[in-house]
Coordinates of C-alpha atoms in Angstrom, one line a residue:
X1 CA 29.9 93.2 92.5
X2 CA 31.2 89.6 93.1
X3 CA 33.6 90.1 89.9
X4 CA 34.3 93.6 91.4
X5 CA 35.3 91.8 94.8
X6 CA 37.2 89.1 92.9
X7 CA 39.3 92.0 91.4
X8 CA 40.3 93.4 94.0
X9 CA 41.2 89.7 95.8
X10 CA 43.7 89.8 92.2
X11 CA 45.3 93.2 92.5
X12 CA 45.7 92.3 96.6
X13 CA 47.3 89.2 95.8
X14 CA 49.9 90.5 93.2
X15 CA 50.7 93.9 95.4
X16 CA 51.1 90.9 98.3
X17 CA 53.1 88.9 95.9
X18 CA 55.3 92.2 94.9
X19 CA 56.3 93.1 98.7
X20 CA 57.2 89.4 99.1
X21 CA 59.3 89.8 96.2
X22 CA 60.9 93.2 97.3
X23 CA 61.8 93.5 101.0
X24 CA 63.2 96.8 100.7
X25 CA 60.1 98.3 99.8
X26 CA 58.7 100.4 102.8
X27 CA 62.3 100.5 104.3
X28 CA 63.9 103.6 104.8
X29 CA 68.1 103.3 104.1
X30 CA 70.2 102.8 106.5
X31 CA 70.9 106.7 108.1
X32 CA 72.6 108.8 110.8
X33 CA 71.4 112.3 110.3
X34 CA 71.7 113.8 113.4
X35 CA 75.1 112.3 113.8
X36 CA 75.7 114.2 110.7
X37 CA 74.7 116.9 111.8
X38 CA 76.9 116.5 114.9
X39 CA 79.8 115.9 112.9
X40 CA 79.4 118.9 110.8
X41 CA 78.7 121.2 113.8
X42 CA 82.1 120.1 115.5
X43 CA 83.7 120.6 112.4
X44 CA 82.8 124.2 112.5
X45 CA 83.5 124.2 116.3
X46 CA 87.1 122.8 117.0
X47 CA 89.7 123.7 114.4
X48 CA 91.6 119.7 115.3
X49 CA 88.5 118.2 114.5
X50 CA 89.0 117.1 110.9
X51 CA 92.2 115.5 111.1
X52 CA 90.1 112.9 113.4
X53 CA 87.8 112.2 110.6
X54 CA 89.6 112.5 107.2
X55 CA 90.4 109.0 106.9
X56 CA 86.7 107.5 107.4
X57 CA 84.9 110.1 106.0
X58 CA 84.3 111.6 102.3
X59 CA 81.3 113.9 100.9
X60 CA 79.4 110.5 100.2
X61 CA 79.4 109.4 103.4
X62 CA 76.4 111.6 104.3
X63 CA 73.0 110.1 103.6
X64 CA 71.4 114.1 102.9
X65 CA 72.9 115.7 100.5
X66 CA 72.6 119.4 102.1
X67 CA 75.0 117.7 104.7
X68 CA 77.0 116.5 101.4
X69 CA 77.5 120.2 100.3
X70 CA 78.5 121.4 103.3
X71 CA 81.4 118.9 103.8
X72 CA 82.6 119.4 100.7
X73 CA 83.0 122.8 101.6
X74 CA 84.5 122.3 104.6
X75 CA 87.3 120.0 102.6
X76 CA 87.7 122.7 100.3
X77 CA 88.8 125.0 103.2
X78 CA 90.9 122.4 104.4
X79 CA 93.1 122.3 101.8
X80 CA 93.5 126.0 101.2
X81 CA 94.7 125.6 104.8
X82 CA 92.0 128.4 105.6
X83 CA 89.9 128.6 109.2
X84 CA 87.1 126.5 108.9
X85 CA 84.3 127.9 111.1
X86 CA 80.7 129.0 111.1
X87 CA 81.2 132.4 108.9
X88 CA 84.5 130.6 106.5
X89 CA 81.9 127.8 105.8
X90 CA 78.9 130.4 104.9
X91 CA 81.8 132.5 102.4
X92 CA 83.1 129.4 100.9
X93 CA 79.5 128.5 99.9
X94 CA 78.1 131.9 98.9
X95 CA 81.8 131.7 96.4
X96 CA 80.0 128.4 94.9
X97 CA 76.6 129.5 94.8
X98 CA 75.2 126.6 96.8
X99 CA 74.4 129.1 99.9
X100 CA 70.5 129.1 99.5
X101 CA 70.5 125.5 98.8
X102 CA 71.5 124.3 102.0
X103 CA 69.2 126.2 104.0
X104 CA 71.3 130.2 104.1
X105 CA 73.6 130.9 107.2
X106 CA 70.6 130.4 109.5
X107 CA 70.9 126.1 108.6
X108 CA 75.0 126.6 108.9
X109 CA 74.2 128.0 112.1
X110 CA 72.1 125.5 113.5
X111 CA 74.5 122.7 112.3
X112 CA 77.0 124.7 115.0
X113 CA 74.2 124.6 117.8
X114 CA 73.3 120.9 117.5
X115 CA 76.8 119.6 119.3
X116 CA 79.2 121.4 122.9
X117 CA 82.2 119.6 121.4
X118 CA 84.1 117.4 119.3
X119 CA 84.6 115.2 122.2
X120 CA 83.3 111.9 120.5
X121 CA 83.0 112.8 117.1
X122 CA 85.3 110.1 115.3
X123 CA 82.7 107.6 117.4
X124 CA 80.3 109.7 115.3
X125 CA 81.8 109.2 112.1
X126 CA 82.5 106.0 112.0
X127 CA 79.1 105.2 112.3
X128 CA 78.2 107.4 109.2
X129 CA 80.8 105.3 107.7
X130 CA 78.9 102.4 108.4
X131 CA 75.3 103.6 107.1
X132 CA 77.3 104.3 104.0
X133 CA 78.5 101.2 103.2
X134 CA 75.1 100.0 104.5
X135 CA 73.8 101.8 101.4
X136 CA 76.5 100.8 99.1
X137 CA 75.9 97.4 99.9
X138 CA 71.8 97.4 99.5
X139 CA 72.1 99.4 95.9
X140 CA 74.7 96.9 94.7
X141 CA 73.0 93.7 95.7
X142 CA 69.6 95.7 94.2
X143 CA 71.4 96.5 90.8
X144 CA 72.9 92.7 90.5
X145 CA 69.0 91.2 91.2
X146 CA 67.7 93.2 88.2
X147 CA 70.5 92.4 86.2
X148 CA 70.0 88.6 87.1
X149 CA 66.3 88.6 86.2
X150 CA 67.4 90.6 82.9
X151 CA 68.5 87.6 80.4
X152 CA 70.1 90.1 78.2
X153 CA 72.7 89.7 80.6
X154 CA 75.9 87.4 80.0
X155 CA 75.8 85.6 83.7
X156 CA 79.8 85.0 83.2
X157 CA 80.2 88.9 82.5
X158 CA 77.7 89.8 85.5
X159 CA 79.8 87.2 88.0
X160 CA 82.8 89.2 86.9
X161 CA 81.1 92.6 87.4
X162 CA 79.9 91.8 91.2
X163 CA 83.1 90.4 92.1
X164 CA 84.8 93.6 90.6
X165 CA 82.1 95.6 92.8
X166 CA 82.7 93.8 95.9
X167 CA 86.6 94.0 95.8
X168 CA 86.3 97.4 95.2
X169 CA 84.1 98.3 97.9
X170 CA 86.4 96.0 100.5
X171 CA 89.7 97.6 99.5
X172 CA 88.1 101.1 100.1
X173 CA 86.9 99.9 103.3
X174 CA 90.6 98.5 104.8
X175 CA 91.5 100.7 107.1
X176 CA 94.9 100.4 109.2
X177 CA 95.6 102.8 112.9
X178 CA 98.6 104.6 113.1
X179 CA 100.7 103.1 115.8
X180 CA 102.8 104.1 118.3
X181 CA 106.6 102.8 118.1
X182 CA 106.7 101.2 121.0
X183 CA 104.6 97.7 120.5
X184 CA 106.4 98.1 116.6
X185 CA 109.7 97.6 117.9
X186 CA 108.8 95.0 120.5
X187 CA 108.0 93.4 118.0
X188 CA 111.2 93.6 116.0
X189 CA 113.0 92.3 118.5
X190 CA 111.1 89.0 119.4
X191 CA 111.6 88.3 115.8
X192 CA 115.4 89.5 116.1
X193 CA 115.9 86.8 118.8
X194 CA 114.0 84.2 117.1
X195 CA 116.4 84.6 113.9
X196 CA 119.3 84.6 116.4
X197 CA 118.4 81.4 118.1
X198 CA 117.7 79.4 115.1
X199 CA 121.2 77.5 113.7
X200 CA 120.6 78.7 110.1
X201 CA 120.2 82.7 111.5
X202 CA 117.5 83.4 109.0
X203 CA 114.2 85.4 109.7
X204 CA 112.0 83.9 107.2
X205 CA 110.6 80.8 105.3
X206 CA 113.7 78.6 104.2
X207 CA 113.6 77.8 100.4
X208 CA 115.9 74.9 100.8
X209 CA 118.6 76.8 98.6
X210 CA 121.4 77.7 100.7
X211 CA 123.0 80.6 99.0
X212 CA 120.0 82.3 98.2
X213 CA 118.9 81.4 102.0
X214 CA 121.9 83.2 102.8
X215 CA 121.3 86.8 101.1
X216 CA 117.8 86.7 101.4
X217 CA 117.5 85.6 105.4
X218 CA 114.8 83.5 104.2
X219 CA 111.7 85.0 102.7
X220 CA 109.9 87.7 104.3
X221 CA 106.6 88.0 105.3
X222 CA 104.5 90.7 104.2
X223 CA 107.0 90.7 100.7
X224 CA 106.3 90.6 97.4
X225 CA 108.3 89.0 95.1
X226 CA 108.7 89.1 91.5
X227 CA 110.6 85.8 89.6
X228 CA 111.2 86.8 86.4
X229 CA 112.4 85.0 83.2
X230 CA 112.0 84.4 79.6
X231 CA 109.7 81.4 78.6
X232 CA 111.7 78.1 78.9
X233 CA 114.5 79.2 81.5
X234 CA 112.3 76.9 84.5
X235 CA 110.2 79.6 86.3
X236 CA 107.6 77.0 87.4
X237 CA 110.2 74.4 87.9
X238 CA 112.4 76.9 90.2
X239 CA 108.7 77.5 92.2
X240 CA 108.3 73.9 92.4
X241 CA 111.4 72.6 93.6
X242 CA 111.1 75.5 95.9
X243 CA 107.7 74.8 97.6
X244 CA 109.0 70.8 97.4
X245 CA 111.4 71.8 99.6
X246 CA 109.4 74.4 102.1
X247 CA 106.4 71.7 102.3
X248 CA 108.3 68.4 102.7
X249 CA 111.7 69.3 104.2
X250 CA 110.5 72.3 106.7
X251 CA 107.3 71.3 106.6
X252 CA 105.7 75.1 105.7
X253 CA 102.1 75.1 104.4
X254 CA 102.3 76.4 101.1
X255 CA 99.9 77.1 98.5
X256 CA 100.1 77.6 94.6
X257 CA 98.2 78.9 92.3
X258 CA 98.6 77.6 88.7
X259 CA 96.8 79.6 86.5
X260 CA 99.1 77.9 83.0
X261 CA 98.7 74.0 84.1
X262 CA 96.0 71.9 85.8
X263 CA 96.9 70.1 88.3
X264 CA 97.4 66.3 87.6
X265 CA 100.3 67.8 85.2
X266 CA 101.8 70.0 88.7
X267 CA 101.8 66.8 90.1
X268 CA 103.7 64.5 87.4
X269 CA 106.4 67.8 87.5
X270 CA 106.5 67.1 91.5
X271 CA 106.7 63.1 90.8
X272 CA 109.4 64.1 88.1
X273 CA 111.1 66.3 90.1
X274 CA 111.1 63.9 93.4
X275 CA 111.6 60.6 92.2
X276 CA 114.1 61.3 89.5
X277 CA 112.3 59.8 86.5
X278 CA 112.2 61.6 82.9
X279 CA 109.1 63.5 82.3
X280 CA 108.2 61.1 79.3
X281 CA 108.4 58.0 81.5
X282 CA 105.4 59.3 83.5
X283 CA 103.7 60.2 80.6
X284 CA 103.6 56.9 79.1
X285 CA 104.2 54.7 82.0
X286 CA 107.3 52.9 80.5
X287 CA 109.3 52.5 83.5
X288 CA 112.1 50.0 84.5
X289 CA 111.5 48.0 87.4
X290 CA 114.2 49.8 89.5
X291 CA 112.2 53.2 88.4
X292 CA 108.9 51.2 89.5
X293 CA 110.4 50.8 93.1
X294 CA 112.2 54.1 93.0
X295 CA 108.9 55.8 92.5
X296 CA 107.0 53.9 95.3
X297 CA 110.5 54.6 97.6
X298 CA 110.2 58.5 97.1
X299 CA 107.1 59.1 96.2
X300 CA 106.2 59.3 99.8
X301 CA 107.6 62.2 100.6
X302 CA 105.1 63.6 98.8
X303 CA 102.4 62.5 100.7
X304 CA 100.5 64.2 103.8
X305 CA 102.5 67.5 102.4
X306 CA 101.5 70.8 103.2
X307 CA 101.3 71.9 99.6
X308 CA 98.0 72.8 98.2
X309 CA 96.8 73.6 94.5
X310 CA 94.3 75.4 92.4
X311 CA 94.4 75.7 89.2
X312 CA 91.8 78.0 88.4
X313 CA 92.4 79.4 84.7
X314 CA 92.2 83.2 84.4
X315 CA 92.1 83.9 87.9
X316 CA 90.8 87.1 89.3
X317 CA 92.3 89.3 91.9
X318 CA 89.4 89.2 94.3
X319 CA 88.8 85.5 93.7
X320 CA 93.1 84.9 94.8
X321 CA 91.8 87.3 97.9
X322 CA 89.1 85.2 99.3
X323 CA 90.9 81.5 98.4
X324 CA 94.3 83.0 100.1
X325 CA 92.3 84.4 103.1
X326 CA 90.4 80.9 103.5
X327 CA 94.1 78.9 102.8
X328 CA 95.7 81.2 106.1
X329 CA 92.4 81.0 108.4
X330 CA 92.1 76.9 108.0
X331 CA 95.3 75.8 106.7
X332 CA 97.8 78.0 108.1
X333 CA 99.3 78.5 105.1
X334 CA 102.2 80.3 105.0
X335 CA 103.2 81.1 101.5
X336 CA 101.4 81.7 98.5
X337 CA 103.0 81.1 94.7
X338 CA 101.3 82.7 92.0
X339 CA 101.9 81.3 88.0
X340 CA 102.0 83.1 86.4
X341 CA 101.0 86.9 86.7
X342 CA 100.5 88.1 83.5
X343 CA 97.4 85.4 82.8
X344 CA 95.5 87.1 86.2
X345 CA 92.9 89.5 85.5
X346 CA 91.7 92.3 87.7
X347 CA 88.0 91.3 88.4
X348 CA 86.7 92.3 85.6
X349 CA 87.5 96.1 86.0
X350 CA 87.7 98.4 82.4
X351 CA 91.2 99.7 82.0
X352 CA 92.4 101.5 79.3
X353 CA 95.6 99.2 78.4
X354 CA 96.7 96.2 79.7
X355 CA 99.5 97.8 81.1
X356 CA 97.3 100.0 83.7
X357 CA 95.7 96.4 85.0
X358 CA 98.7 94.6 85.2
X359 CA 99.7 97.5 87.5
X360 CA 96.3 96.9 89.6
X361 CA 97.3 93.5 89.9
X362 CA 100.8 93.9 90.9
X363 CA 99.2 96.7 93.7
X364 CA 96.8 94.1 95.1
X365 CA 99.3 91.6 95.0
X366 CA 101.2 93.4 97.5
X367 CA 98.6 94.8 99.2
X368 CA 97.2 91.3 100.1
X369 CA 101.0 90.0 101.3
X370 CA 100.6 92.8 103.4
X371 CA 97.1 92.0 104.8
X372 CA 98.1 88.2 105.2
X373 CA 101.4 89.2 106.5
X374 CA 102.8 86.3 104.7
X375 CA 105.7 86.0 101.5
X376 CA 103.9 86.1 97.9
X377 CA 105.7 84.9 94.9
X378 CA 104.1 85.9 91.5
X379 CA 105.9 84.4 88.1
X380 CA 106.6 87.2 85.6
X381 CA 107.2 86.5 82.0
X382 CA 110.3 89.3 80.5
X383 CA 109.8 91.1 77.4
X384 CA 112.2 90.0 74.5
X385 CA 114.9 92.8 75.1
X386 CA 116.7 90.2 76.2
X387 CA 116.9 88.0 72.9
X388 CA 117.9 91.4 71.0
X389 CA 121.2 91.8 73.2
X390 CA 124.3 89.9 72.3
X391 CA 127.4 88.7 74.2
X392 CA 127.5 87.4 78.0
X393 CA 126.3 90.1 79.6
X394 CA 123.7 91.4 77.2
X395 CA 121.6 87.7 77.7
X396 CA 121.1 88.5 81.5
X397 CA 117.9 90.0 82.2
X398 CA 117.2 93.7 83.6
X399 CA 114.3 95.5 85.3
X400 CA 113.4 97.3 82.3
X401 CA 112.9 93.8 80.7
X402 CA 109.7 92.9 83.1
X403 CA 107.0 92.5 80.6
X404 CA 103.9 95.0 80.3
X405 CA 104.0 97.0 83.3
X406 CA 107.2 99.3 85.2
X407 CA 104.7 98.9 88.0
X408 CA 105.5 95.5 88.8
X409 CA 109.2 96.3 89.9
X410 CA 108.0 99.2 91.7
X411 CA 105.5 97.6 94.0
X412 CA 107.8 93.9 94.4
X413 CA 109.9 94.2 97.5
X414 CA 112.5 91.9 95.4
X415 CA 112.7 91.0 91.7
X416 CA 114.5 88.5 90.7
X417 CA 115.4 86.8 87.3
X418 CA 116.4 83.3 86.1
X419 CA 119.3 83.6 83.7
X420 CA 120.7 79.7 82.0
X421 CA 123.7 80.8 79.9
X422 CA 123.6 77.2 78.0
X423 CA 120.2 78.3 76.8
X424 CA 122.2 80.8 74.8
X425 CA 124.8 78.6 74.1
X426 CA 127.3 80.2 76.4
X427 CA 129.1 77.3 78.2
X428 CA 131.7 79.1 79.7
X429 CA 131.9 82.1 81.9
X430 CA 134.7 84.8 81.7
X431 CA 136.8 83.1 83.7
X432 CA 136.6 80.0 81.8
X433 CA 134.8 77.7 84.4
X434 CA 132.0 75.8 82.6
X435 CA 128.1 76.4 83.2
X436 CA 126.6 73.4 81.6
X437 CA 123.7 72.8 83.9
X438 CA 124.5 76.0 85.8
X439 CA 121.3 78.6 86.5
X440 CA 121.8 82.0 88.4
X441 CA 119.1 83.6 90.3
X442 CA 119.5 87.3 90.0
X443 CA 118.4 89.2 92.5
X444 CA 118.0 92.9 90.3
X445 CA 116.2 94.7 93.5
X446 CA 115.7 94.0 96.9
X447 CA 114.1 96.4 99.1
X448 CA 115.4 95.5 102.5
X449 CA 119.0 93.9 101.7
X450 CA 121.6 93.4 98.9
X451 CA 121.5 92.3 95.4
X452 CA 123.8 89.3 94.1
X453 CA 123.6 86.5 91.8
X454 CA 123.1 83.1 93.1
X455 CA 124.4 79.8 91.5
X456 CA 122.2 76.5 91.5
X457 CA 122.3 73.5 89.7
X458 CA 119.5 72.7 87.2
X459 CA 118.6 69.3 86.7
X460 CA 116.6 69.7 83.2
X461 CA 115.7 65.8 82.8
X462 CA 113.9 66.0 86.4
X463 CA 112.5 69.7 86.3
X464 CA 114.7 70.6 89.2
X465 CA 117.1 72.9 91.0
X466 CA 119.0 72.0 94.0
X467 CA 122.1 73.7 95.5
X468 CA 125.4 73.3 93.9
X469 CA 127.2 71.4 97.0
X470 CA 124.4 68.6 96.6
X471 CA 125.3 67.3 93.2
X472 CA 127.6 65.1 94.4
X473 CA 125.8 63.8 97.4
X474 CA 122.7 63.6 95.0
X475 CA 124.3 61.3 92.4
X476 CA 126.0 59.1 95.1
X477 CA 122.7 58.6 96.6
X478 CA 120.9 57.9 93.5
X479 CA 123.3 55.4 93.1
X480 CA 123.7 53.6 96.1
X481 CA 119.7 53.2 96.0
X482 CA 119.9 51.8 92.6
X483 CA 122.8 49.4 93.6
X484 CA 121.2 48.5 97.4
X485 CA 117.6 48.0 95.5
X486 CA 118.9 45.8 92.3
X487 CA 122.2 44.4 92.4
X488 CA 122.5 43.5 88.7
X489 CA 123.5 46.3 86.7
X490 CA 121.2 44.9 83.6
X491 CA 118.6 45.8 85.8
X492 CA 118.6 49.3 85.4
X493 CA 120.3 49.8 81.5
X494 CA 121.8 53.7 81.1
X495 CA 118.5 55.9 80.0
X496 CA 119.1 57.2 76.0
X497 CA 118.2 60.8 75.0
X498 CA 115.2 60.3 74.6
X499 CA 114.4 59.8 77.9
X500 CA 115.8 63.3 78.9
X501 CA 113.1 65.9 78.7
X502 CA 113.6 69.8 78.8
X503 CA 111.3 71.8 81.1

């Protein structure tokens, strides 16, 4: 009897031990079932009544799937643009067979007799909506703790599959209200008279390049856009002298994502790029005393700058989604930059060809500019069309050269493409004037404006562009500093080739 007694102390332990380990056991799911049945029942009632609830509700909303059946059939009405009442929703089920299993026209009727009107019946289904994702939420966490105690699992691959469940579950959750003109054009004009008031007349972020300033009116929030180019025309050296620029001279918190380079070597392309000293000097610290001082001169412009930097490798959509939201919320940040595109992956989502998920990720891109309501610009590498093409015109880029996916020029608000003639060895243009150290920014699409071709000077021994009209000014500078900081001119010998590095 004692061992008896001692048996039954085991098995009350472990059951005690099991509910511990399982809260959800004795728990009835989240539910709303006479609010379903309300819904339903105004459904049948007032003919107006779906257009109120298409949008939050779907046949999987509903907790019982009786009231599953019958919505579908209602939805199948719907869009044969037939009545949908009492006696339309009994035909339409008898026509599918699924009459008796919901209960005959005696449960159809009731569902009519449970609700006066459809007075508050998107109230209603909101909350089903709720106790749906309720659900949704419980069987996914419940799925990823089994998998987690199962060590046949890859951890890496299961990371990969919750954040892919979780971003899909969140974008079919975002919901936006139709609004009313009035408030949208309010607010067209406060940002009308902000752009007229500023000196500069532009309406978004300044990049620091005039001409491109100019046709773009700055960069808009809520945009995509695509920069294009083959390897080695300076995509990430365009970006950076860009967000130099936004984050020192304007002061604009910007953030970049690096997904190609970590980020000491982001940083030795900033130093490069702002204290005018070859990429190989930084690299192995060889520097003339002038460049010593240089450096420490300009190197603090750099610091306290609003620029922030991940360089997360393979970087997932949903990942980008909840840094970016984080960046905005407690940093203010005000542009992201994304390098490149092609090496994101869409949270570990199965797609049949790497063309469909560079699509997904070119969609979320977008749709996250818009849920920020701020600029993103996302590095694209071209296809090599370009290199089959001959003569002056043939080397420029076109849409149809966007590598992997036509999705990505239909979802950017503005592509545009780096073009170097010299890297082609075309040093002339048709008019004869010469582009050595000339790049054009070629804006192939833009959405709310014109299309043109912008001219800025690259600086390939710093990894730099900078408008035309400062070259001059630049140079001067340079070499007043050097002249102002050591007046013998042994001091600073002429660099050789080598010290010259292409970026």
């Amino acid at each position: 009897m004692e061992n008896n007694k001692k048996g039954q102390q085991r098995k009350g332990g472990r059951a005690k031990d099991n509910a511990m380990q399982s809260p959800e056991i004795g728990r009835i799911q989240p539910q709303a079932r006479e609010l379903e049945e309300a819904v339903l029942g105004a459904l049948m009632l007032e003919k107006d009544a779906y257009s109120l609830v298409s949008d939050i509700l779907k046949p999987d909303s509903f907790y019982d799937n009786i009231h599953q059946i019958v919505y579908r059939a209602i939805v199948s009405l719907i869009s044969k643009q037939a009545p949908v009442d009492m006696l339309t929703v009994v035909e339409e089920l008898k026509k599918t067979g699924e009459l008796e299993s919901v209960g005959g026209p005696v449960y159809i009727a009731q569902l009519t007799e449970k609700v006066a009107s459809a007075a508050h019946i998107e109230f209603h289904a909101r909350i089903i909506a709720q106790k749906y994702l309720a659900r949704e939420l419980i069987g996914f966490s419940s799925e990823i703790t089994n998998k987690a105690f199962d060590e046949t699992f890859d951890v890496d691959d299961l990371m990969q599959e919750a954040e892919s469940k979780l971003f899909e579950m969140s974008q079919g959750n975002v919901k936006k209200d139709v609004q009313q003109i009035n408030p949208v054009i309010k607010e067209a004009l406060q940002l009308l008279e902000i752009a007229a008031n500023r000196p500069e007349g532009l309406s978004g972020l300044q990049t620091g390049f005039n001409n491109l300033d100019k046709v773009t009116s700055g960069w808009q929030n809520s945009d995509l856009i695509i920069i294009a180019a083959r390897p080695a025309m300076g995509k990430t050296a365009f970006v950076l002298s860009m967000a130099k620029n936004m984050s020192v001279t304007y002061n604009y918190p910007v953030a970049l994502f690096s997904l190609e380079m970590s980020n000491v070597q982001l940083v030795n392309r900033l130093i490069v790029n702002t204290c005018e000293i070859p990429g190989e000097k930084i690299k192995n610290g060889q520097l003339a005393p002038y460049e010593w001082e240089q450096l420490d001169f300009k190197i603090k412009e750099l610091y306290d700058a609003p620029l922030f930097i991940d360089d997360t490798p393979s970087l997932s959509v949903f990942e980008l989604r909840t840094k970016a939201r984080r960046l905005v919320r407690e940093h203010g940040v005000r542009m992201l930059i994304i390098d490149y595109l092609q090496l994101m992956n869409a949270s570990g989502m199965a797609y049949g060809s790497r063309e469909q998920e560079v699509s997904m990720i070119s969609r979320s891109l977008k749709g996250l500019a818009k849920e920020l309501n701020i600029p993103i610009i996302a590095l694209s590498q071209l296809n090599r069309g370009v290199e089959g093409r001959t003569g002056i015109e043939g080397k420029r880029p076109q849409l149809s050269d966007l590598r992997e996916s036509g999705a990505i020029e239909q979802d950017a608000d503005m592509v545009c493409f780096i073009h170097r003639p010299e890297y082609y060895k075309i040093l002339e243009d048709e008019k004869g004037n010469s582009l050595l150290g000339m790049a054009e920014i070629i804006i192939a699409k833009h959405r709310n404006g014109a299309t043109a071709d912008v001219l800025l000077r690259f600086k390939s021994e710093f990894a730099r562009f900078q408008n035309v009209e400062d070259e001059y000014n630049a140079d001067g500078a340079q070499f007043m500093s050097k002249m102002s900081a050591t007046p013998s001119a042994e001091s600073f010998p002429p660099m050789s080739g080598n010290d010259v590095v292409p970026f």
